[in-house]
Amino acid sequence: GQQVMQIPQYQHVQEGEDFTTYCNSSTTLSNIQWYKQRPGGHPVFLIQLVKSGEVKKQKRLTFQFGEAKKNSSLHITATQTTDVGTYFCAGRWNNAGNMLTFGGGTRLMVKP
Amino acid sequence: GAGVSQTPSNKVTEKGKYVELRCDPISGHTALYWYRQSLGQGPEFLIYFQGTGAADDSGLPNDRFFAVRPEGSVSTLKIQRTERGDSAVYLCASSLYAASSETQYFGPGTRLLVL
C-alpha cells in the first residue's frame, strides 16, 4: 500500500533552537495533514495542506507542501518546552479512500 | 460542543477474552474512523463508517475484529479471542463528512492491554 515516510524519528534540541520534520510520499498526495501528540495524549489536528507549493503559518510553526505534492515539512522556529511531543504527518491520495495514512512521527525533545 | 469520547480509557483483559471498545463521535459528524496505535508508531487505519455502513474495512487485521455503528452515531469496535499482539491504543476519529478534504478529530483513545 501507499506509505508516508517521515524523518527524523527523534530530535533533541536546546530551547530556542529551530526544528524541522519532513514527510515524503513516492506518489502524489491529495492532501496532507499534520498532527501533534503529547506524551500520553492523542493526535491533535494542526493543519491541512491541499495546494501544490502551499505554505501556511501558525505563530512559530510553518508548514509547507511541495510543488509536486509528494513531500511536506513542518518547521518550528525558536522551540519552547511546550513544543515537546511527537509530530505526525498524515497523507491521503486520490482514489484511495478517506482514511489517513500516518508517517512514523518525529519525537521532539526540548532541553530547557 | 464536546469532542470525540471513547470508553473505557483503559482496558486490561486476558488472552482469549472478548472486548468491546466504544466511540462517541462529535455530534453531527457523519464519518467515523477507527485507528490503532502501537507504542512508538503512528496510528494505523482499521475501518471507517459513513453513516451506519462500513465504507472501508480494509485495515482490519483479521476476522477477530469487527465494528458496528447501528444508528450512525456511536460505534463499537469488537475484538474476539484477544491476543497479546492486540495490545495497543485504539483511537477513534470523526469528521463532518466522509470526504478526503475533511479534517479528522481524534478521541483520547482506549489503551488495551492483553495479558
XYZ file of C-alpha atoms in Angstrom:
227
model
C 0.000 0.000 0.000
C 0.922 3.650 -0.106
C 3.172 4.951 2.614
C 4.384 8.205 4.056
C 7.965 8.269 5.270
C 8.839 10.729 7.993
C 12.256 11.819 9.241
C 13.903 12.158 11.640
C 12.492 9.718 14.177
C 13.839 11.732 17.096
C 15.184 15.220 17.556
C 16.740 16.725 20.667
C 17.077 20.492 20.595
C 18.057 23.176 23.037
C 15.246 25.541 23.855
C 15.373 28.402 21.365
C 16.744 26.293 18.514
C 14.750 25.568 15.390
C 13.261 22.186 14.471
C 12.124 20.643 11.191
C 10.433 17.356 10.353
C 9.975 16.057 6.830
C 7.471 13.756 5.170
C 7.726 12.093 1.812
C 5.423 10.042 -0.392
C 6.533 8.200 -3.518
C 3.263 9.154 -5.237
C 1.317 12.398 -5.467
C -0.798 13.142 -2.442
C -4.298 14.567 -2.467
C -3.624 16.406 0.745
C -1.580 16.131 3.897
C -2.464 16.831 7.482
C -0.225 17.471 10.461
C -0.958 16.366 13.998
C 0.773 16.835 17.345
C 0.619 14.177 20.028
C 1.791 14.979 23.528
C 3.176 12.133 25.651
C 0.207 10.060 26.832
C -2.186 12.051 24.665
C -3.956 11.643 21.371
C -3.246 13.228 17.974
C -4.407 16.835 17.836
C -5.027 18.354 14.431
C -2.715 21.207 13.486
C -3.270 21.950 9.811
C -4.208 20.595 6.398
C -2.324 21.389 3.184
C -4.062 20.871 -0.142
C -2.492 23.013 -2.841
C 0.798 22.491 -4.604
C 3.509 24.688 -3.069
C 1.228 25.778 -0.243
C 2.784 27.438 2.793
C 0.838 28.048 5.982
C 1.955 29.592 9.243
C 0.686 29.264 12.773
C 2.712 31.519 15.044
C 6.131 29.822 15.234
C 5.064 26.861 13.063
C 5.494 26.895 9.280
C 4.008 24.139 7.132
C 4.950 23.544 3.515
C 3.594 21.311 0.780
C 5.920 20.530 -2.085
C 5.302 21.620 -5.654
C 4.801 18.018 -6.723
C 2.600 17.305 -3.676
C 4.878 14.445 -2.708
C 6.576 15.988 0.292
C 5.820 18.253 3.190
C 7.617 19.812 6.109
C 6.892 21.348 9.472
C 9.331 23.906 10.804
C 9.243 25.308 14.325
C 11.176 28.489 14.990
C 12.725 29.068 18.406
C 11.393 25.946 20.108
C 9.889 26.119 23.573
C 9.406 23.366 26.139
C 5.691 23.409 25.312
C 6.564 22.154 21.815
C 7.563 18.769 23.232
C 5.670 15.870 21.672
C 5.501 13.741 18.558
C 4.608 15.376 15.282
C 2.883 13.237 12.681
C 2.119 13.899 9.082
C -0.822 12.004 7.606
C -1.470 11.779 3.905
C -4.343 10.950 1.620
C -4.284 10.039 -2.062
C -6.904 10.354 -4.759
C -8.981 7.215 -5.245
C -7.510 5.690 -2.110
C -10.290 6.337 0.350
C -10.725 8.875 3.084
C -8.544 7.242 5.681
C -5.334 8.890 6.816
C -2.003 7.156 6.346
C 0.326 8.355 9.068
C 4.053 8.737 8.955
C 6.082 7.235 11.773
C 6.257 10.561 13.574
C 9.113 12.708 14.804
C 9.538 12.870 18.545
C 10.731 16.294 19.610
C 12.500 16.766 22.913
C 13.421 20.263 24.076
C 16.061 20.894 26.728
C 15.345 23.971 28.812
C -19.539 21.152 21.521
C -17.889 18.142 23.083
C -15.147 16.328 21.259
C -14.859 12.655 20.422
C -15.170 10.499 23.516
C -14.051 6.911 23.997
C -14.726 4.398 26.719
C -13.173 2.785 28.574
C -9.974 4.796 28.735
C -8.074 1.677 29.777
C -8.919 -1.988 29.401
C -6.944 -4.912 30.732
C -8.026 -8.353 29.624
C -6.712 -11.856 29.405
C -5.688 -13.618 26.247
C -8.662 -15.264 24.598
C -11.276 -12.912 26.037
C -13.734 -10.725 24.139
C -13.626 -6.925 24.398
C -15.757 -4.046 23.214
C -14.479 -0.515 22.772
C -16.875 2.377 22.387
C -16.605 5.623 20.465
C -18.950 8.587 20.647
C -18.191 10.981 17.770
C -18.660 14.719 17.630
C -22.356 15.463 17.316
C -23.407 15.770 13.699
C -20.320 14.092 12.267
C -21.342 11.507 9.708
C -17.980 9.816 9.255
C -16.284 7.777 11.955
C -12.861 6.165 11.797
C -11.022 3.604 13.911
C -7.232 3.526 14.092
C -4.792 1.503 16.153
C -1.559 2.908 17.511
C 1.226 0.698 18.789
C 3.936 2.110 21.026
C 6.310 4.397 19.165
C 4.396 4.232 15.894
C 1.872 6.302 14.016
C -1.817 5.381 14.045
C -2.840 2.728 11.537
C -6.230 2.716 9.856
C -8.659 -0.075 10.702
C -12.136 0.801 9.417
C -14.368 3.746 8.683
C -18.100 4.339 8.587
C -20.151 6.690 6.537
C -23.422 6.822 8.413
C -24.334 3.311 9.516
C -22.403 1.399 6.898
C -18.769 0.379 6.907
C -17.397 2.178 3.862
C -13.917 0.668 4.111
C -12.804 -2.118 6.425
C -9.572 -2.912 4.607
C -7.447 -2.124 7.658
C -8.976 -4.735 9.959
C -6.140 -7.212 10.612
C -8.282 -10.365 10.653
C -11.780 -11.663 11.276
C -11.427 -11.384 15.047
C -12.008 -7.663 14.615
C -15.436 -6.271 13.885
C -17.076 -2.876 14.251
C -20.628 -1.607 14.134
C -22.390 1.736 14.061
C -26.068 0.762 14.103
C -27.622 4.213 14.390
C -24.991 6.250 12.605
C -23.596 7.803 15.765
C -21.905 5.686 18.449
C -19.623 2.939 17.207
C -18.339 -0.186 18.911
C -15.147 -1.981 17.965
C -15.306 -5.636 18.941
C -12.327 -7.932 19.308
C -12.834 -11.659 19.770
C -10.321 -14.112 21.217
C -7.875 -11.349 22.069
C -4.167 -11.948 21.603
C -1.204 -10.248 23.252
C -0.383 -8.632 19.927
C -3.706 -6.765 20.062
C -2.328 -4.609 22.880
C -2.295 -1.025 21.616
C -4.136 2.262 21.873
C -7.327 2.193 19.836
C -8.174 5.631 18.530
C -11.456 6.829 17.149
C -11.813 9.891 14.935
C -14.770 11.620 13.334
C -15.261 14.115 10.557
C -18.234 16.111 9.373
C -18.401 14.250 6.089
C -16.651 11.247 4.605
C -14.549 13.241 2.180
C -10.814 13.279 1.641
C -10.727 17.004 2.343
C -12.345 16.757 5.750
C -10.388 17.137 8.975
C -10.488 14.140 11.293
C -10.712 14.860 15.018
C -9.389 12.214 17.350
C -10.661 10.991 20.681
C -8.430 10.228 23.677
C -8.193 6.550 22.805
C -8.669 3.301 24.673
C -5.474 1.708 25.904
C -5.927 -2.060 25.584
C -3.590 -4.438 27.359
C -3.940 -8.150 26.731
C -2.166 -10.263 29.324
